[in-house]
Every structure is written in structure tokens, then in C-alpha cells.
PDB file of C-alpha atoms in Angstrom:
ATOM      1  CA  UNK A   1      46.512  44.487  28.991  1.00 53.00           C
ATOM      2  CA  UNK A   2      44.101  44.086  26.076  1.00 49.00           C
ATOM      3  CA  UNK A   3      42.939  40.762  27.552  1.00 48.00           C
ATOM      4  CA  UNK A   4      42.302  42.412  30.916  1.00 48.00           C
ATOM      5  CA  UNK A   5      40.284  45.217  29.310  1.00 46.00           C
ATOM      6  CA  UNK A   6      38.226  42.721  27.286  1.00 47.00           C
ATOM      7  CA  UNK A   7      37.562  40.593  30.353  1.00 47.00           C
ATOM      8  CA  UNK A   8      36.592  43.713  32.296  1.00 44.00           C
ATOM      9  CA  UNK A   9      34.207  44.804  29.526  1.00 45.00           C
ATOM     10  CA  UNK A  10      32.398  41.460  29.424  1.00 44.00           C
ATOM     11  CA  UNK A  11      32.240  41.424  33.204  1.00 48.00           C
ATOM     12  CA  UNK A  12      30.529  44.830  33.192  1.00 44.00           C
ATOM     13  CA  UNK A  13      28.044  43.726  30.501  1.00 46.00           C
ATOM     14  CA  UNK A  14      27.268  40.484  32.321  1.00 44.00           C
ATOM     15  CA  UNK A  15      26.756  42.258  35.614  1.00 50.00           C
ATOM     16  CA  UNK A  16      24.468  44.801  33.918  1.00 45.00           C
ATOM     17  CA  UNK A  17      22.400  42.008  32.396  1.00 46.00           C
ATOM     18  CA  UNK A  18      22.166  40.237  35.738  1.00 46.00           C
ATOM     19  CA  UNK A  19      21.140  43.507  37.379  1.00 43.00           C
ATOM     20  CA  UNK A  20      18.372  43.922  34.799  1.00 48.00           C
ATOM     21  CA  UNK A  21      17.134  40.408  35.516  1.00 48.00           C
ATOM     22  CA  UNK A  22      17.185  41.054  39.265  1.00 51.00           C
ATOM     23  CA  UNK A  23      15.116  44.195  38.734  1.00 83.00           C
ATOM     24  CA  UNK A  24      12.195  42.121  37.476  1.00 92.00           C
ATOM     25  CA  UNK A  25       9.508  41.466  40.049  1.00 95.00           C
ATOM     26  CA  UNK A  26       9.877  37.683  40.072  1.00 96.00           C
ATOM     27  CA  UNK A  27       6.774  37.036  42.156  1.00 97.00           C
ATOM     28  CA  UNK A  28       4.593  39.234  39.976  1.00 98.00           C
ATOM     29  CA  UNK A  29       6.121  37.746  36.817  1.00 98.00           C
ATOM     30  CA  UNK A  30       5.128  34.273  38.017  1.00 98.00           C
ATOM     31  CA  UNK A  31       1.593  35.419  38.863  1.00 98.00           C
ATOM     32  CA  UNK A  32       1.157  37.011  35.435  1.00 98.00           C
ATOM     33  CA  UNK A  33       2.391  33.845  33.728  1.00 98.00           C
ATOM     34  CA  UNK A  34      -0.456  31.946  35.379  1.00 98.00           C
ATOM     35  CA  UNK A  35      -3.007  34.665  34.663  1.00 98.00           C
ATOM     36  CA  UNK A  36      -2.084  34.612  30.976  1.00 98.00           C
ATOM     37  CA  UNK A  37      -2.349  30.817  30.883  1.00 98.00           C
ATOM     38  CA  UNK A  38      -5.758  30.969  32.580  1.00 98.00           C
ATOM     39  CA  UNK A  39      -6.936  33.593  30.092  1.00 98.00           C
ATOM     40  CA  UNK A  40      -5.929  31.593  27.029  1.00 97.00           C
ATOM     41  CA  UNK A  41      -6.622  27.965  27.897  1.00 97.00           C
ATOM     42  CA  UNK A  42     -10.411  27.898  27.421  1.00 97.00           C
ATOM     43  CA  UNK A  43     -10.154  29.999  24.279  1.00 96.00           C
ATOM     44  CA  UNK A  44      -7.706  27.446  22.955  1.00 97.00           C
ATOM     45  CA  UNK A  45     -10.291  24.740  23.642  1.00 95.00           C
ATOM     46  CA  UNK A  46     -12.738  26.590  21.388  1.00 92.00           C
ATOM     47  CA  UNK A  47     -10.388  26.687  18.403  1.00 91.00           C
ATOM     48  CA  UNK A  48     -11.576  24.435  15.556  1.00 86.00           C
ATOM     49  CA  UNK A  49      -8.034  23.293  14.788  1.00 90.00           C
ATOM     50  CA  UNK A  50      -7.179  22.063  18.291  1.00 95.00           C
ATOM     51  CA  UNK A  51      -5.784  18.526  18.194  1.00 97.00           C
ATOM     52  CA  UNK A  52      -7.527  15.706  20.098  1.00 96.00           C
ATOM     53  CA  UNK A  53      -4.331  15.195  22.109  1.00 97.00           C
ATOM     54  CA  UNK A  54      -4.161  18.831  23.205  1.00 97.00           C
ATOM     55  CA  UNK A  55      -7.878  18.867  23.974  1.00 96.00           C
ATOM     56  CA  UNK A  56      -7.521  15.817  26.188  1.00 97.00           C
ATOM     57  CA  UNK A  57      -4.497  17.354  27.916  1.00 97.00           C
ATOM     58  CA  UNK A  58      -6.409  20.535  28.770  1.00 97.00           C
ATOM     59  CA  UNK A  59      -9.432  18.581  29.962  1.00 97.00           C
ATOM     60  CA  UNK A  60      -7.188  16.599  32.308  1.00 97.00           C
ATOM     61  CA  UNK A  61      -5.346  19.680  33.595  1.00 97.00           C
ATOM     62  CA  UNK A  62      -8.571  21.615  34.155  1.00 97.00           C
ATOM     63  CA  UNK A  63     -10.646  18.669  35.376  1.00 96.00           C
ATOM     64  CA  UNK A  64     -13.168  19.098  32.575  1.00 96.00           C
ATOM     65  CA  UNK A  65     -15.687  16.479  31.529  1.00 95.00           C
ATOM     66  CA  UNK A  66     -17.490  16.089  28.207  1.00 94.00           C
ATOM     67  CA  UNK A  67     -20.499  17.714  29.889  1.00 93.00           C
ATOM     68  CA  UNK A  68     -18.374  20.830  30.465  1.00 95.00           C
ATOM     69  CA  UNK A  69     -17.871  21.378  26.751  1.00 92.00           C
ATOM     70  CA  UNK A  70     -20.184  23.388  24.485  1.00 86.00           C
ATOM     71  CA  UNK A  71     -22.188  26.166  26.141  1.00 87.00           C
ATOM     72  CA  UNK A  72     -20.909  25.160  29.573  1.00 94.00           C
ATOM     73  CA  UNK A  73     -17.349  25.905  28.462  1.00 96.00           C
ATOM     74  CA  UNK A  74     -18.294  29.536  27.774  1.00 95.00           C
ATOM     75  CA  UNK A  75     -19.662  29.817  31.304  1.00 96.00           C
ATOM     76  CA  UNK A  76     -16.430  28.414  32.742  1.00 97.00           C
ATOM     77  CA  UNK A  77     -14.364  30.809  30.629  1.00 97.00           C
ATOM     78  CA  UNK A  78     -16.475  33.809  31.673  1.00 97.00           C
ATOM     79  CA  UNK A  79     -16.041  32.884  35.332  1.00 97.00           C
ATOM     80  CA  UNK A  80     -12.285  32.614  34.818  1.00 98.00           C
ATOM     81  CA  UNK A  81     -12.241  35.979  33.023  1.00 98.00           C
ATOM     82  CA  UNK A  82     -13.999  37.579  35.982  1.00 98.00           C
ATOM     83  CA  UNK A  83     -11.542  36.042  38.450  1.00 98.00           C
ATOM     84  CA  UNK A  84      -8.621  37.227  36.304  1.00 98.00           C
ATOM     85  CA  UNK A  85     -10.017  40.753  36.152  1.00 98.00           C
ATOM     86  CA  UNK A  86     -10.205  40.928  39.966  1.00 98.00           C
ATOM     87  CA  UNK A  87      -6.547  39.857  40.172  1.00 98.00           C
ATOM     88  CA  UNK A  88      -5.466  42.287  37.477  1.00 98.00           C
ATOM     89  CA  UNK A  89      -7.266  45.246  39.036  1.00 98.00           C
ATOM     90  CA  UNK A  90      -5.484  44.528  42.319  1.00 98.00           C
ATOM     91  CA  UNK A  91      -2.156  44.373  40.474  1.00 98.00           C
ATOM     92  CA  UNK A  92      -2.826  47.685  38.710  1.00 98.00           C
ATOM     93  CA  UNK A  93      -3.820  49.347  41.964  1.00 98.00           C
ATOM     94  CA  UNK A  94      -0.559  48.214  43.546  1.00 98.00           C
ATOM     95  CA  UNK A  95       1.941  48.585  40.696  1.00 97.00           C
ATOM     96  CA  UNK A  96       0.322  50.511  37.865  1.00 98.00           C
ATOM     97  CA  UNK A  97       0.654  48.731  34.535  1.00 98.00           C
ATOM     98  CA  UNK A  98       3.167  45.854  34.918  1.00 98.00           C
ATOM     99  CA  UNK A  99       5.168  46.476  31.785  1.00 98.00           C
ATOM    100  CA  UNK A 100       8.303  45.106  30.162  1.00 97.00           C
ATOM    101  CA  UNK A 101      10.729  46.798  32.548  1.00 97.00           C
ATOM    102  CA  UNK A 102       8.912  45.358  35.569  1.00 98.00           C
ATOM    103  CA  UNK A 103       8.111  41.788  34.511  1.00 98.00           C
ATOM    104  CA  UNK A 104       9.789  41.237  31.140  1.00 97.00           C
ATOM    105  CA  UNK A 105       8.211  39.624  28.091  1.00 97.00           C
ATOM    106  CA  UNK A 106       5.754  38.074  27.359  1.00 96.00           C
ATOM    107  CA  UNK A 107       4.382  38.614  30.875  1.00 98.00           C
ATOM    108  CA  UNK A 108       3.967  42.335  30.102  1.00 98.00           C
ATOM    109  CA  UNK A 109       1.066  41.364  27.828  1.00 98.00           C
ATOM    110  CA  UNK A 110      -0.908  39.374  30.425  1.00 98.00           C
ATOM    111  CA  UNK A 111      -2.820  42.312  31.897  1.00 98.00           C
ATOM    112  CA  UNK A 112      -3.629  43.551  28.402  1.00 98.00           C
ATOM    113  CA  UNK A 113      -5.239  40.223  27.477  1.00 98.00           C
ATOM    114  CA  UNK A 114      -7.415  40.209  30.583  1.00 98.00           C
ATOM    115  CA  UNK A 115      -8.639  43.763  30.007  1.00 98.00           C
ATOM    116  CA  UNK A 116      -9.194  43.084  26.291  1.00 98.00           C
ATOM    117  CA  UNK A 117     -11.515  40.229  27.255  1.00 98.00           C
ATOM    118  CA  UNK A 118     -13.333  42.247  29.923  1.00 98.00           C
ATOM    119  CA  UNK A 119     -16.099  44.884  29.983  1.00 97.00           C
ATOM    120  CA  UNK A 120     -13.605  47.419  31.398  1.00 98.00           C
ATOM    121  CA  UNK A 121     -11.813  48.511  28.227  1.00 98.00           C
ATOM    122  CA  UNK A 122     -13.020  52.116  28.436  1.00 97.00           C
ATOM    123  CA  UNK A 123     -11.810  52.396  32.028  1.00 98.00           C
ATOM    124  CA  UNK A 124      -8.314  51.115  31.345  1.00 98.00           C
ATOM    125  CA  UNK A 125      -7.655  52.278  27.772  1.00 98.00           C
ATOM    126  CA  UNK A 126      -5.726  55.403  28.927  1.00 98.00           C
ATOM    127  CA  UNK A 127      -3.483  53.171  31.062  1.00 98.00           C
ATOM    128  CA  UNK A 128      -2.855  50.888  28.091  1.00 98.00           C
ATOM    129  CA  UNK A 129      -2.021  53.868  25.873  1.00 98.00           C
ATOM    130  CA  UNK A 130       0.431  55.187  28.457  1.00 98.00           C
ATOM    131  CA  UNK A 131       2.130  51.779  28.652  1.00 98.00           C
ATOM    132  CA  UNK A 132       2.361  51.635  24.853  1.00 98.00           C
ATOM    133  CA  UNK A 133       3.720  55.204  24.597  1.00 98.00           C
ATOM    134  CA  UNK A 134       6.391  54.325  27.170  1.00 98.00           C
ATOM    135  CA  UNK A 135       7.379  51.156  25.232  1.00 97.00           C
ATOM    136  CA  UNK A 136       6.250  48.939  28.101  1.00 98.00           C
ATOM    137  CA  UNK A 137       3.770  47.280  25.766  1.00 98.00           C
ATOM    138  CA  UNK A 138       3.693  46.904  21.955  1.00 98.00           C
ATOM    139  CA  UNK A 139       1.758  49.753  20.380  1.00 98.00           C
ATOM    140  CA  UNK A 140      -0.203  47.299  18.212  1.00 98.00           C
ATOM    141  CA  UNK A 141      -1.901  45.995  21.363  1.00 98.00           C
ATOM    142  CA  UNK A 142      -3.141  49.467  22.206  1.00 98.00           C
ATOM    143  CA  UNK A 143      -4.379  49.742  18.611  1.00 98.00           C
ATOM    144  CA  UNK A 144      -6.322  46.496  18.996  1.00 98.00           C
ATOM    145  CA  UNK A 145      -7.927  47.633  22.225  1.00 98.00           C
ATOM    146  CA  UNK A 146      -8.873  51.009  20.757  1.00 98.00           C
ATOM    147  CA  UNK A 147     -10.448  49.248  17.770  1.00 98.00           C
ATOM    148  CA  UNK A 148     -12.439  46.971  20.051  1.00 98.00           C
ATOM    149  CA  UNK A 149     -13.727  49.932  22.055  1.00 98.00           C
ATOM    150  CA  UNK A 150     -14.823  51.700  18.862  1.00 98.00           C
ATOM    151  CA  UNK A 151     -16.543  48.577  17.544  1.00 98.00           C
ATOM    152  CA  UNK A 152     -18.387  48.101  20.830  1.00 97.00           C
ATOM    153  CA  UNK A 153     -19.614  51.685  20.491  1.00 98.00           C
ATOM    154  CA  UNK A 154     -20.818  50.925  16.932  1.00 97.00           C
ATOM    155  CA  UNK A 155     -18.209  53.293  15.503  1.00 98.00           C
ATOM    156  CA  UNK A 156     -15.682  52.770  12.715  1.00 98.00           C
ATOM    157  CA  UNK A 157     -12.404  51.239  13.849  1.00 98.00           C
ATOM    158  CA  UNK A 158      -9.007  52.704  12.958  1.00 98.00           C
ATOM    159  CA  UNK A 159      -6.573  49.843  12.413  1.00 98.00           C
ATOM    160  CA  UNK A 160      -8.859  47.104  11.089  1.00 98.00           C
ATOM    161  CA  UNK A 161      -8.085  44.609  13.846  1.00 98.00           C
ATOM    162  CA  UNK A 162     -11.588  43.634  14.935  1.00 98.00           C
ATOM    163  CA  UNK A 163     -13.803  41.048  13.293  1.00 97.00           C
ATOM    164  CA  UNK A 164     -17.441  40.530  14.202  1.00 96.00           C
ATOM    165  CA  UNK A 165     -19.285  37.292  13.512  1.00 92.00           C
ATOM    166  CA  UNK A 166     -23.043  37.046  13.059  1.00 90.00           C
ATOM    167  CA  UNK A 167     -24.861  33.738  13.434  1.00 85.00           C
ATOM    168  CA  UNK A 168     -28.199  32.836  11.882  1.00 80.00           C
ATOM    169  CA  UNK A 169     -30.151  29.589  11.927  1.00 79.00           C
ATOM    170  CA  UNK A 170     -31.995  28.523   8.817  1.00 76.00           C
ATOM    171  CA  UNK A 171     -33.671  25.148   8.309  1.00 75.00           C
ATOM    172  CA  UNK A 172     -31.898  23.846  11.385  1.00 75.00           C
ATOM    173  CA  UNK A 173     -28.472  24.892  10.114  1.00 80.00           C
ATOM    174  CA  UNK A 174     -26.329  27.630  11.611  1.00 78.00           C
ATOM    175  CA  UNK A 175     -24.743  30.022   9.134  1.00 80.00           C
ATOM    176  CA  UNK A 176     -21.916  32.379  10.043  1.00 85.00           C
ATOM    177  CA  UNK A 177     -21.072  35.736   8.517  1.00 89.00           C
ATOM    178  CA  UNK A 178     -17.721  37.099   9.703  1.00 93.00           C
ATOM    179  CA  UNK A 179     -16.635  40.545   8.606  1.00 95.00           C
ATOM    180  CA  UNK A 180     -13.886  42.997   9.387  1.00 97.00           C
ATOM    181  CA  UNK A 181     -15.723  45.748  11.235  1.00 98.00           C
ATOM    182  CA  UNK A 182     -15.841  48.913   9.081  1.00 98.00           C
ATOM    183  CA  UNK A 183     -12.648  50.971   9.009  1.00 98.00           C
ATOM    184  CA  UNK A 184     -12.611  54.745   9.141  1.00 97.00           C
ATOM    185  CA  UNK A 185      -9.979  55.191   6.440  1.00 96.00           C
ATOM    186  CA  UNK A 186      -9.731  51.901   4.493  1.00 95.00           C
ATOM    187  CA  UNK A 187      -7.535  53.340   1.745  1.00 95.00           C
ATOM    188  CA  UNK A 188      -4.741  54.112   4.222  1.00 97.00           C
ATOM    189  CA  UNK A 189      -5.326  51.399   6.830  1.00 98.00           C
ATOM    190  CA  UNK A 190      -2.438  49.214   5.660  1.00 98.00           C
ATOM    191  CA  UNK A 191      -0.004  52.085   6.139  1.00 98.00           C
ATOM    192  CA  UNK A 192      -1.351  52.597   9.666  1.00 98.00           C
ATOM    193  CA  UNK A 193      -1.095  48.881  10.366  1.00 98.00           C
ATOM    194  CA  UNK A 194       2.514  48.716   9.199  1.00 98.00           C
ATOM    195  CA  UNK A 195       3.529  51.758  11.244  1.00 98.00           C
ATOM    196  CA  UNK A 196       1.837  50.259  14.306  1.00 98.00           C
ATOM    197  CA  UNK A 197       3.684  46.946  14.220  1.00 97.00           C
ATOM    198  CA  UNK A 198       1.263  44.679  12.349  1.00 98.00           C
ATOM    199  CA  UNK A 199       2.887  42.278   9.899  1.00 98.00           C
ATOM    200  CA  UNK A 200      -0.218  41.534   7.799  1.00 98.00           C
ATOM    201  CA  UNK A 201      -2.216  43.796   5.524  1.00 98.00           C
ATOM    202  CA  UNK A 202      -5.912  44.007   6.272  1.00 98.00           C
ATOM    203  CA  UNK A 203      -6.569  41.777   3.260  1.00 98.00           C
ATOM    204  CA  UNK A 204      -4.159  39.116   4.542  1.00 98.00           C
ATOM    205  CA  UNK A 205      -5.585  39.396   8.047  1.00 98.00           C
ATOM    206  CA  UNK A 206      -9.184  38.974   6.865  1.00 97.00           C
ATOM    207  CA  UNK A 207      -8.277  35.944   4.776  1.00 96.00           C
ATOM    208  CA  UNK A 208      -6.302  34.389   7.621  1.00 95.00           C
ATOM    209  CA  UNK A 209      -9.018  34.809  10.249  1.00 93.00           C
ATOM    210  CA  UNK A 210     -12.254  34.440   8.292  1.00 91.00           C
ATOM    211  CA  UNK A 211     -11.104  32.401   5.309  1.00 91.00           C
ATOM    212  CA  UNK A 212     -12.752  34.940   3.026  1.00 92.00           C
ATOM    213  CA  UNK A 213     -11.615  37.894   0.955  1.00 95.00           C
ATOM    214  CA  UNK A 214     -11.691  41.277   2.655  1.00 96.00           C
ATOM    215  CA  UNK A 215     -14.761  43.364   1.907  1.00 95.00           C
ATOM    216  CA  UNK A 216     -15.025  47.057   2.723  1.00 95.00           C
ATOM    217  CA  UNK A 217     -18.338  47.248   4.569  1.00 96.00           C
ATOM    218  CA  UNK A 218     -19.645  50.689   5.384  1.00 97.00           C
ATOM    219  CA  UNK A 219     -20.752  51.375   8.926  1.00 97.00           C
ATOM    220  CA  UNK A 220     -24.350  51.667   7.695  1.00 97.00           C
ATOM    221  CA  UNK A 221     -24.170  48.208   6.098  1.00 96.00           C
ATOM    222  CA  UNK A 222     -22.639  46.603   9.181  1.00 96.00           C
ATOM    223  CA  UNK A 223     -25.196  48.137  11.533  1.00 96.00           C
ATOM    224  CA  UNK A 224     -28.031  46.989   9.261  1.00 95.00           C
ATOM    225  CA  UNK A 225     -26.703  43.418   9.356  1.00 94.00           C
ATOM    226  CA  UNK A 226     -26.350  43.650  13.127  1.00 93.00           C
ATOM    227  CA  UNK A 227     -29.895  44.962  13.559  1.00 91.00           C
ATOM    228  CA  UNK A 228     -31.356  42.374  11.227  1.00 87.00           C
ATOM    229  CA  UNK A 229     -29.812  39.443  13.114  1.00 82.00           C
ATOM    230  CA  UNK A 230     -30.756  40.681  16.591  1.00 71.00           C
TER     231      UNK A 230
END
């Protein structure tokens, strides 16, 4: 009898899991997998630590030539971003935000990436917040998008997720200054980051991304740097 009850229990669990899998929109999940890949591939090409083998693989897959690299690669990426945004807006119009319960993970992040890399953050931020509040999307992604919106508006960010790089040319050499965009409450930002799902402190994050120690710039200082380099 105990064996029969155990077998019945596992049968119920297995059937429930299979039902959950069947509830995913398989066609949409597949489309979002490709959208995410298209969003990331050219950005991967721009990473300084990309291996020659991976670079060659991407160039072959995407039919890129040496002439397509450099400034031309940014143009190709921007065109892909625009195409992705059109697809994503159609998906949102049809389904709302395609979250974890609809397409699973990591496909639930694909639409977020496209919007994060688009000029439509302000339009879709409420949708992203709703998805995060409903656990369809990690809250930290909403935090990152909110920070980007605030930085774009030349306001202090909240969670310290956005870094802005300034480039200057002197004596034929390009110099880069990368800074964590000013934070509204720097003394408590690490607590906010931890509660929002980030695993690094702002100091660790700055060091990891920029290679430099974190400096608490004021908004006035950052805007002066930005104005000076324009």
C-alpha cells in the first residue's frame, strides 16, 4: 500500500511538472531565444576579452567581413536593435510582457534586454515594473532599467547599476574615463542592491566593470565632466 501511495505521489508530481512545461508558449519561447541571441551577439563582438576563435565563429555565423568591424559594427548592431524592438513591440501588443510563467527562463529576460537597449525605456518601464512585482522578471532588472532612465534624464540613479564612459582625444590618443553615475543615497546603496538581488557591492561592481576603485561623484561633478567633453 505504501508503495502504491508513493508511486501515486510521484506520478502526480511528474504530471504537474509536465503540465507546467506544456503551459509554456513553445513558439514564443523559441522566438525569444533568437531575439536574445540577436541582441547579444554584436555586443559580444565588442568585448575586449573575446577570443579570436569566438570572434571568427561569430563572423562566420553572421557573414561579417573585416570591413564590417569597427564603426560599421555599431551600425549593424543598431539596425539589429531596431528590428528586435519592432518584434518585441508586436509581442507585447499580443501577449503583454512574456514572463517566466509564459516562456520560462532565461527567455523571460529577452524582451527586457531589447527595451534596455532601445530609446523606449520610459514607455515600457511601467510594464517592466509590473512584471518584476509579479515575479515574472527579476526585480534587479527593473532596478537597472530605472537607473538607466534616471541617468538618461541627467538625474541621480538609485541602485548604482549604470556606468557612463567619456572619451577624449589628446595628442592622437584616446583616453577613457568611466564612472559609476552618481547615486542618490550612496551610503545606503549597498543595502538596496542586496535587497534587490544584486550579488556585488557598488565598490565590487565598479572595480569589476571599470577596473578602477569606486568614486562617489556628485551629480554636479558628473554633469560638468559631461558638458566639458561634449
